Coordinates of C-alpha atoms and ligand atoms in Angstrom, one line a residue:
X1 CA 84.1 54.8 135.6
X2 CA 85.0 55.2 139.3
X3 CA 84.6 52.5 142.2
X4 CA 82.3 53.0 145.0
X5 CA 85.3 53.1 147.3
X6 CA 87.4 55.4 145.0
X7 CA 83.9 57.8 145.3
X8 CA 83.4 57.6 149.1
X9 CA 86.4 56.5 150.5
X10 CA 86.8 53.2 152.5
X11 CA 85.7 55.3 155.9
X12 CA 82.2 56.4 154.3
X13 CA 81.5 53.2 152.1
X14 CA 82.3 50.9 155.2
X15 CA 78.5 49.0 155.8
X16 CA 76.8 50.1 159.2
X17 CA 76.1 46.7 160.6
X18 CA 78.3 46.6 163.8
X19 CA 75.7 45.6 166.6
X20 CA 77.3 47.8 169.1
X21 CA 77.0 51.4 167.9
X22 CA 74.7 50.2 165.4
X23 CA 71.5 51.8 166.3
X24 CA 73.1 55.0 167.8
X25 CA 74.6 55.2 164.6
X26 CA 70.9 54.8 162.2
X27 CA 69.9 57.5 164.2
X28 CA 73.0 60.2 164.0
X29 CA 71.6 59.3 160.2
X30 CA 68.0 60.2 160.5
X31 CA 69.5 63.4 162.3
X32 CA 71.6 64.5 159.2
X33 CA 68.6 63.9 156.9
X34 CA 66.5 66.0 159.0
X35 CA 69.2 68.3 159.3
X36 CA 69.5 68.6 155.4
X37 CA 66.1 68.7 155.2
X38 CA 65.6 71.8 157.2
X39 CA 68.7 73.4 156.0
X40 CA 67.3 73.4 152.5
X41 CA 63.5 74.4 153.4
X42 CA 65.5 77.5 154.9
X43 CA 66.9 78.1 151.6
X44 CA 63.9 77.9 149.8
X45 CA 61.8 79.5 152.3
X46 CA 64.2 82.7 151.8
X47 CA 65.2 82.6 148.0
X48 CA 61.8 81.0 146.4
X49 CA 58.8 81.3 148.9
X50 CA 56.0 80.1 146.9
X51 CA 57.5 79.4 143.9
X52 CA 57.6 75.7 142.4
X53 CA 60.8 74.8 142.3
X54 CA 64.7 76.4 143.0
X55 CA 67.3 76.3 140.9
X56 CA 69.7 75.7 143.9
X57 CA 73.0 76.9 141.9
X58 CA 71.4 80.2 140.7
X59 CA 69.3 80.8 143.2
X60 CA 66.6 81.3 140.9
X61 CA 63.1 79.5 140.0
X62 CA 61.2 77.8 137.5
X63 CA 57.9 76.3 137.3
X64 CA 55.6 73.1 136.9
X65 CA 53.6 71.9 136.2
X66 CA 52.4 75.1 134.6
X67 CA 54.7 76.8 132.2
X68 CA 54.3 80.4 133.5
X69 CA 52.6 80.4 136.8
X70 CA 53.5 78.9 140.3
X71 CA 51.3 77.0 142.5
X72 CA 54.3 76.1 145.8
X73 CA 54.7 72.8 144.0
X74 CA 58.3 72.3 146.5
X75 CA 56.3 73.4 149.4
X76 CA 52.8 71.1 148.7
X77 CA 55.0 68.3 148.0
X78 CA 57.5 69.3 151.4
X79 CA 55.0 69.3 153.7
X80 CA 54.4 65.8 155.0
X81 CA 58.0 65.2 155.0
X82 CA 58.7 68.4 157.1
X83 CA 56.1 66.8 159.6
X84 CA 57.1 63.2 159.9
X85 CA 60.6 64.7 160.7
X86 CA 59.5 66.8 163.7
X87 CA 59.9 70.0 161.5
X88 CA 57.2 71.6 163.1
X89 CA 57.1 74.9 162.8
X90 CA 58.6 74.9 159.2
X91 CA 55.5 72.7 158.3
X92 CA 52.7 75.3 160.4
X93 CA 54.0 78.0 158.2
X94 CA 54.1 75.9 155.2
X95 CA 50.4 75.1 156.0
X96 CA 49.8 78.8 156.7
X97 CA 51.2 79.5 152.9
X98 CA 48.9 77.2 151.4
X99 CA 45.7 78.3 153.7
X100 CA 46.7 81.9 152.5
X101 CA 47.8 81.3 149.0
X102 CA 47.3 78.2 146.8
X103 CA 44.8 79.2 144.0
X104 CA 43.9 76.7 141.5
X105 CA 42.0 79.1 139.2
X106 CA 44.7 79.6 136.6
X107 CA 44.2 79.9 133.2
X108 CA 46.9 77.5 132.3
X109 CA 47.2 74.2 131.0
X110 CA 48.7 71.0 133.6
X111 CA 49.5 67.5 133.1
X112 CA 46.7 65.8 134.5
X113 CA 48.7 62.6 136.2
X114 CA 51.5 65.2 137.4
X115 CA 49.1 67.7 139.0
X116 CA 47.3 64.8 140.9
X117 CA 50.0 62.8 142.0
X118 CA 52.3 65.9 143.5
X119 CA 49.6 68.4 144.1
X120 CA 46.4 66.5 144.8
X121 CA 48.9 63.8 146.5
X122 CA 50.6 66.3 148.6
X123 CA 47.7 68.1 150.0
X124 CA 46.3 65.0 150.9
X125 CA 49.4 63.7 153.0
X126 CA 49.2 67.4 154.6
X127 CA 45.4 66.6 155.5
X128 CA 46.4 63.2 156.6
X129 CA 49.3 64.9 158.9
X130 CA 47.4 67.5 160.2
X131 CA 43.7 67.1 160.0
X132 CA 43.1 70.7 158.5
X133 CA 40.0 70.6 156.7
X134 CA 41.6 73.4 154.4
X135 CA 44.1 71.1 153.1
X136 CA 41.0 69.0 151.7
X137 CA 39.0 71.4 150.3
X138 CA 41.8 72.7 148.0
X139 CA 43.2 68.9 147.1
X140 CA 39.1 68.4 146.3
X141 CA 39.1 71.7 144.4
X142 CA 42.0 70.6 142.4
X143 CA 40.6 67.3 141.9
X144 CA 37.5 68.6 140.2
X145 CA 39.5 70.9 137.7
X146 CA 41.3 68.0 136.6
X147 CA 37.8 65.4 136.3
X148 CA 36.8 66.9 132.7
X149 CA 40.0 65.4 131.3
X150 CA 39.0 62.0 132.3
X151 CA 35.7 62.8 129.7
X152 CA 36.0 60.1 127.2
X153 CA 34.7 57.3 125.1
X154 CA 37.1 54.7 127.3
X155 CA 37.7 56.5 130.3
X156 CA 41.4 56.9 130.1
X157 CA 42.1 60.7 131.0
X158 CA 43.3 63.6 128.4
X159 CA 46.9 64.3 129.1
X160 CA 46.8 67.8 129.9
X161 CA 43.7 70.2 131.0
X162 CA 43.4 73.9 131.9
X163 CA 43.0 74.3 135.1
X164 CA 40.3 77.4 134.5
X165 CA 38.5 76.2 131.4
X166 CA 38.7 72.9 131.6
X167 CA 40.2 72.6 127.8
X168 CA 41.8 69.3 127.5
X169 CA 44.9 68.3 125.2
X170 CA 46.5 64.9 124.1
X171 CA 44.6 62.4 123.7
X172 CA 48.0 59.8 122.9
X173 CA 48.1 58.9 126.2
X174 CA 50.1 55.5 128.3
X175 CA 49.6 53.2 131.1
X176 CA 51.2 55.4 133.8
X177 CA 48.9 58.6 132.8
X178 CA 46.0 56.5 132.7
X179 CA 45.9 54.5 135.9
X180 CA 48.4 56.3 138.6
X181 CA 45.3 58.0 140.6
X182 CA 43.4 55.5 142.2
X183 CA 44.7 55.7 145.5
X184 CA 44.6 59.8 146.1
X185 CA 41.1 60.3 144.4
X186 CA 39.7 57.1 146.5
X187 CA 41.0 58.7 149.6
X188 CA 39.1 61.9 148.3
X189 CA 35.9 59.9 147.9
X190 CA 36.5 58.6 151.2
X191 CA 36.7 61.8 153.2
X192 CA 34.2 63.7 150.6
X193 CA 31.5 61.1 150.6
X194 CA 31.6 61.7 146.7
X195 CA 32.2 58.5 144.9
X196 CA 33.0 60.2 141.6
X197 CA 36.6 60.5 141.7
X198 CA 37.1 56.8 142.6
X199 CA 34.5 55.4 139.8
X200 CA 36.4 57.5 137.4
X201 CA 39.9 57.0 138.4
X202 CA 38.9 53.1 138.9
X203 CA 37.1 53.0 135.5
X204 CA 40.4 53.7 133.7
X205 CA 42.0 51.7 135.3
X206 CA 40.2 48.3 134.9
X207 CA 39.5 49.3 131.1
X208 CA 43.2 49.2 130.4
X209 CA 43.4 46.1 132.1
X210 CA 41.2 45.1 129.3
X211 CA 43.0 46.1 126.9
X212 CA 46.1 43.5 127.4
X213 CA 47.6 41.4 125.2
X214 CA 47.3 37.7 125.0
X215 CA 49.6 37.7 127.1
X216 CA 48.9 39.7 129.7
X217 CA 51.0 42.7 128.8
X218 CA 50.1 45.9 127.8
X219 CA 52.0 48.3 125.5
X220 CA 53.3 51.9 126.2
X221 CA 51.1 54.1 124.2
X222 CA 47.3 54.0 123.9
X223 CA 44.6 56.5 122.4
X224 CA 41.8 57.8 124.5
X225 CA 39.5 58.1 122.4
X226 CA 39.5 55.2 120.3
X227 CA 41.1 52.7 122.6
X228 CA 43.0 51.6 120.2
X229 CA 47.1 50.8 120.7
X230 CA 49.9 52.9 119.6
X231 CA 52.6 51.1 119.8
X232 CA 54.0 47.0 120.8
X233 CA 56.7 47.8 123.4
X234 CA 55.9 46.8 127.2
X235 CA 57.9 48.0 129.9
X236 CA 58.1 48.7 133.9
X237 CA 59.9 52.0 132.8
X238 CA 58.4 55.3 132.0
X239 CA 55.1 56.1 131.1
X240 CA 54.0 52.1 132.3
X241 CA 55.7 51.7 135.5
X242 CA 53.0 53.6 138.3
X243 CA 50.0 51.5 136.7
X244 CA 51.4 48.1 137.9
X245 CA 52.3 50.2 141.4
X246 CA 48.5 51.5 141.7
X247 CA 46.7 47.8 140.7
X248 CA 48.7 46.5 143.9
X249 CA 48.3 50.0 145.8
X250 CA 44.4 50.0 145.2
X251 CA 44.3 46.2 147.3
X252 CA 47.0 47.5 150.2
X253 CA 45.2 50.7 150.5
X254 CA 41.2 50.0 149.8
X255 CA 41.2 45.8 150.0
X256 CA 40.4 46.2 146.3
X257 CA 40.7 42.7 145.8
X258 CA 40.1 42.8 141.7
X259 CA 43.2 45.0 141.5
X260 CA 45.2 42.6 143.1
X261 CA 44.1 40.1 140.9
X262 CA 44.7 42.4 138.1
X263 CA 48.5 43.0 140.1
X264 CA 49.2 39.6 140.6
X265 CA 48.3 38.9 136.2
X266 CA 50.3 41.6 135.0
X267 CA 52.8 40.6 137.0
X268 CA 53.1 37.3 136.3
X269 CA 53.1 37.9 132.7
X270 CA 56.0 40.3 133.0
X271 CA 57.8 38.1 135.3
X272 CA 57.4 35.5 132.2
X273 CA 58.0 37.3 129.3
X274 CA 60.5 40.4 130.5
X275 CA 62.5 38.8 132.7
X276 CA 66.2 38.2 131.6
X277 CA 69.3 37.2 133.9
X278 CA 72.8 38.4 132.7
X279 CA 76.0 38.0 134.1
X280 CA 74.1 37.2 137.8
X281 CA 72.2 40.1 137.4
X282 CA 68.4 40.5 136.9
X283 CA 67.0 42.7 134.3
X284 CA 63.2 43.6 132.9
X285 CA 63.6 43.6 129.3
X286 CA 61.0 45.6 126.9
X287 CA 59.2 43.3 125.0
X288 CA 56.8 43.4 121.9
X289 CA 53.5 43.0 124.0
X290 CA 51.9 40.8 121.5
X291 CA 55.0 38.1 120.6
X292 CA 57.1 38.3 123.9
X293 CA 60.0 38.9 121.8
X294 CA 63.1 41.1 123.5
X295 CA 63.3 44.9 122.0
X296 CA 65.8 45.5 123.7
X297 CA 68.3 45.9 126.5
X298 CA 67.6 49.2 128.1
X299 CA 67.4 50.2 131.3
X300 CA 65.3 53.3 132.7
X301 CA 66.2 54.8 135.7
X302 CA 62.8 55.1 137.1
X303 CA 61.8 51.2 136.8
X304 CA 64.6 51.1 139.6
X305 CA 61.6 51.5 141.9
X306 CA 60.2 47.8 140.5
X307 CA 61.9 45.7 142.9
X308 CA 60.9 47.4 146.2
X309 CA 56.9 46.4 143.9
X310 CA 57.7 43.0 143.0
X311 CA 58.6 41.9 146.7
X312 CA 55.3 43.9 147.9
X313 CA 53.7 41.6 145.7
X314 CA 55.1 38.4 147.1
X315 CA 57.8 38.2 144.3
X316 CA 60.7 38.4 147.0
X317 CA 63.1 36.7 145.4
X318 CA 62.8 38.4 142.0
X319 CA 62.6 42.1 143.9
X320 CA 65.3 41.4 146.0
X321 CA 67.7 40.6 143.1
X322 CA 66.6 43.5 140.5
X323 CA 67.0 45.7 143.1
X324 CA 70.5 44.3 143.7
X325 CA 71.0 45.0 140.0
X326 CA 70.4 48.6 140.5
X327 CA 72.2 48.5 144.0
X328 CA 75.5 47.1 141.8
X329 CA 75.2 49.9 139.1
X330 CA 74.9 52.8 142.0
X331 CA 78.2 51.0 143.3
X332 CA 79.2 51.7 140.3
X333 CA 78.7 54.9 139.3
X334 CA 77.6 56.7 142.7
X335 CA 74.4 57.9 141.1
X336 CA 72.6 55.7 139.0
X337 CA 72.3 57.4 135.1
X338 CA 68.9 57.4 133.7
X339 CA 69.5 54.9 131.1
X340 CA 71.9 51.4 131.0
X341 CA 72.3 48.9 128.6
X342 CA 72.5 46.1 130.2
X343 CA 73.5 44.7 126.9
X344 CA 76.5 46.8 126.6
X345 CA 77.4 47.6 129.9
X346 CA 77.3 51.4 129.4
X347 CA 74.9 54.1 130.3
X348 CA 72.8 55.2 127.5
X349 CA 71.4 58.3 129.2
X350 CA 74.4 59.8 131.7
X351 CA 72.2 62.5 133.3
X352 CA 70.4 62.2 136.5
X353 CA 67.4 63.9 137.8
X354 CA 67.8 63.4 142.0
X355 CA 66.2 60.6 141.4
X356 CA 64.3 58.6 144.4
X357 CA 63.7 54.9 143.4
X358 CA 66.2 53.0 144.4
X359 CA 65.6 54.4 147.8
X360 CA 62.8 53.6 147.0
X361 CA 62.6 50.2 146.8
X362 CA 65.0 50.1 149.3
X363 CA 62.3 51.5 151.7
X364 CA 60.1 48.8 150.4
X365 CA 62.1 45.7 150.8
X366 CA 63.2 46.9 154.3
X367 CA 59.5 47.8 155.4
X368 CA 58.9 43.9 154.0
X369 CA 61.8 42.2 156.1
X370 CA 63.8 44.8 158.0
X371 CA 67.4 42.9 156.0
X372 CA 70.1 45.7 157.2
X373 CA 71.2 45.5 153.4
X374 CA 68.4 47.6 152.1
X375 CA 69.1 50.5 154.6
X376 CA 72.8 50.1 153.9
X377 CA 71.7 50.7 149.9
X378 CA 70.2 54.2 150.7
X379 CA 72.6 55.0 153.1
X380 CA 75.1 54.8 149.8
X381 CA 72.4 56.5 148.2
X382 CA 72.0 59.3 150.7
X383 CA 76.1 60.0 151.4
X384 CA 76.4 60.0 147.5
X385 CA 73.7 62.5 147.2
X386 CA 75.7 64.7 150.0
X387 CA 78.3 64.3 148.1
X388 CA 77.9 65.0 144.7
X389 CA 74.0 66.8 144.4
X390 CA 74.8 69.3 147.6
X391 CA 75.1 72.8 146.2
X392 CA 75.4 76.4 147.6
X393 CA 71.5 77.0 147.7
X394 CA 70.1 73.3 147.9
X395 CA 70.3 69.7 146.2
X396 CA 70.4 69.8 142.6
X397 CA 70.1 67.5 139.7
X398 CA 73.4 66.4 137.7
X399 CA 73.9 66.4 133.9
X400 CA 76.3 64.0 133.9
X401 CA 77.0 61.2 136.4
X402 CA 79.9 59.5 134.3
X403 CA 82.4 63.1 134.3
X404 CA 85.1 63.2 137.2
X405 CA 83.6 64.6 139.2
X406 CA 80.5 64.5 138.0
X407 CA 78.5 67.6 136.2
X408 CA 76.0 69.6 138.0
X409 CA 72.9 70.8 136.2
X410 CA 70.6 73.6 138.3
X411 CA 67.3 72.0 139.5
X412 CA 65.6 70.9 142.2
X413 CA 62.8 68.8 141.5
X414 CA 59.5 68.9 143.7
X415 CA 59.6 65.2 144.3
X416 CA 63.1 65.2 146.2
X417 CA 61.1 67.1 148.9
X418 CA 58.1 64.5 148.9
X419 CA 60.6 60.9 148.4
X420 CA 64.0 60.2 148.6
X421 CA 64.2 62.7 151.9
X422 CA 61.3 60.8 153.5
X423 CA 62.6 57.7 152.9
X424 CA 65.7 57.9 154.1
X425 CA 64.5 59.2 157.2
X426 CA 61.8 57.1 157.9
X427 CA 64.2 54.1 157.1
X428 CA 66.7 55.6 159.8
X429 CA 64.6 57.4 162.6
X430 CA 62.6 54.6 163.6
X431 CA 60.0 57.5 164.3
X432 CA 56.9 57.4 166.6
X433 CA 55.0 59.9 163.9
X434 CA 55.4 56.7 161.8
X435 CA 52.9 53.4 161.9
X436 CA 55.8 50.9 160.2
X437 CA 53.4 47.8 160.1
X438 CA 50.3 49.6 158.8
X439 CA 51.4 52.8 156.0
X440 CA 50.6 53.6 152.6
X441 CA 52.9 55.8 150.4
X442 CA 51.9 56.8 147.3
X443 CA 54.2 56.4 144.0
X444 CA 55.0 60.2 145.3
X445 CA 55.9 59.3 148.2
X446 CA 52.9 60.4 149.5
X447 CA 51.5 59.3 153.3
X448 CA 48.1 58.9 152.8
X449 CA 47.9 55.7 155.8
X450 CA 50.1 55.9 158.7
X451 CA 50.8 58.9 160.3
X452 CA 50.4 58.8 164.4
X453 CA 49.2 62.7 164.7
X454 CA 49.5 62.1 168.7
X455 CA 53.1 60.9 168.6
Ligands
LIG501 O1 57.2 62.1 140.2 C1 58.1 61.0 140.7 C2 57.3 59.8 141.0 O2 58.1 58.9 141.8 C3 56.9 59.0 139.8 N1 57.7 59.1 138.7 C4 58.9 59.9 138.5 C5 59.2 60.9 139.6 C6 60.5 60.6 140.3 O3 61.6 60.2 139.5 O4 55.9 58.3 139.8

């Protein structure tokens, strides 16, 4: 395992707080993340126009969330991004692709959480950037493809649908798939006047809720059907942690003032029962949802994000301090792995999938109380990312964060294009475009509040 300062050197890892050059030197920043920004789009634009993702070391393409059809996935989930940045005409012709292209009629099946919160999410934040009325009608068309799956005896959505016949799959379904849509389809009701997709997306949410524990935690598998529980373990990781995002979401974005009561219970619980402080560091253990008792010490990657929640919350101390755990680990091994044992001290999982959260929650915190040290964290996070994700034909995912150096896989996933860039820049740029007191992001990244179209 290498230092941060054996992976950047002392120049690089030296912290950007010097008052005199300091702001000139946030915004030669923002400049290099727009400038990475466009330099990519051109390589997509040229080697996979339309296509959902690249495969930035071959050059070549694959998709998602259907297995043998594109939709643009990378260009849907670009598009605000390209905006906020001042990418203008690389967003008009985005735009013009989708006007021109995107068809949702495909016979082929989708995950039903994925497909809303990159597709439905990104068309949305399009909308929200550019007013186009086209933008709306195909995230509203998509919408009601997917609003069959959510056809059951509890409410709680079918994992996967066809998009033509409506044909739904998986039933075995979790937290995150259940209740990570209420802020995209409310905003649809909003601008449609239909209130079905919030009722819907709403009733799953609350009926969860109502499935907790004594308590207050819920468990990581759930049937749709029956309602009844599939398994004890809790977690802010994978396939749980966008459910606890969207109960605090639904109150910042709609004054939903039940989900914020449903937040701030969850929450506490977890705080509670999960919490567990080693060596100075803050962890979120899993936990049997029923007894409390500690599964284990594994980390996920993706419950990186959790701190930049907590301190939205009003847990600042506890957000600040888990995200420092994460922050200490990316010191560490330049890019976080997407699994650690705290326990142990070692990865568990050494790939990593150009992951956003820490930047993430980095954004978060620094949106909450403008601390220099959570820009400095994605600044690490962004120079490591030069340094170690760059390839000849993009940004691509690594296999192994732990080899010297490290192992390149061959993917870029859609989200890079929809978080970490926007983050970075919008932590950097200090933009106009940007409304910094008053914004909502979804857990995509997402703008669906807080875009200055006159700017
Ligand atoms: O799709 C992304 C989103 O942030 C999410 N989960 C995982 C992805 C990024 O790692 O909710």
């Amino acid at each position: 395992m290498t230092s941060a300062a054996g992976l950047f050197g002392a120049a690089a890892a030296a912290p950007l707080t010097a008052r005199s050059n300091g702001l000139r030197a946030w915004k030669t920043l923002a400049e290099d993340v727009k400038g990475e920004m466009a330099w990519a789009w051109d390589l997509y634009r040229q080697h996979a126009w339309g296509k959902d993702e690249i495969k930035p070391v071959s050059a070549t393409t694959s998709s998602f969330p259907l297995k043998h059809h594109h939709l643009g996935l990378t260009l849907i989930e670009a598009l605000d991004t390209l905006w906020v940045m001042g990418l203008d005409s690389r967003f008009r012709d985005g735009v013009d692709w989708v006007k021109g292209n995107a068809d949702f009629d495909v016979d082929g099946e989708v995950s039903v959480f994925e497909t809303s919160i990159r597709l439905i999410g990104g068309l949305l934040s399009a909308h929200h950037a550019s007013g186009d009325p086209v933008l709306l009608a195909k995230a509203k068309d998509l919408a009601d493809r997917l609003l069959p799956a959510f056809d059951t005896p509890t409410g709680f959505p079918y994992r996967f649908i066809n998009l033509k016949t409506g044909a739904v799959r998986d039933p075995e379904t979790n937290p995150a798939e259940i209740g990570t849509f209420l802020p995209e389809w409310g905003t649809l009701s909003r601008l449609t006047g239909d209130p079905r997709y919030h009722d819907v997306t709403r009733r799953a949410m609350v009926t969860l809720f109502e499935k907790r524990s004594k308590l207050d935690l819920l468990a990581v598998k759930i049937d749709a059907r029956s309602g009844e529980w599939l398994d004890r373990r809790a977690t802010v990781g994978s396939y749980a942690d966008s459910y606890y995002e969207y109960l605090w979401d639904s109150w910042q974005l709609f004054g939903d003032a039940e989900c914020r009561q449903m937040y701030q219970l969850c929450t506490a619980a977890i705080l509670r029962h999960q919490q567990v402080w080693r060596d100075g560091r803050l962890w979120i253990a899993d936990v049997d949802f029923e007894t409390g008792r500690i599964i284990n010490a594994e980390q996920d990657e993706l419950a990186s994000f959790y701190g930049g929640l907590l301190a939205q919350g009003g847990a600042m101390k506890e957000g600040a301090a888990l995200t420092e755990s994460w922050a200490g680990l990316q010191d560490r091994f330049g890019v976080l792995p997407e699994g650690y044992d705290y326990a142990t001290g070692k990865p568990i999982a050494v790939g990593n999938a150009l992951r956003p959260e820490l930047a993430d929650a980095a954004f978060n915190l620094w949106l909450l109380d403008r601390n220099p040290r959570w820009r400095e964290i994605a600044r690490i996070h962004f120079l490591a990312m030069k340094r170690w994700n760059k390839v000849e034909y993009g940004y691509t995912d690594l296999a192994d964060v732990t080899s010297e150096p490290k192992r390149q896989a061959d993917h870029c996933p859609g989200y890079w294009w929809s978080e970490q860039m926007k983050y970075y820049y919008l932590m950097f740029a200090d933009t106009p475009r940007f409304d910094y007191k008053r914004n909502y992001l979804t857990t995509e990244g997402n703008v669906l509040l807080g875009f200055r179209r006159g700017a």
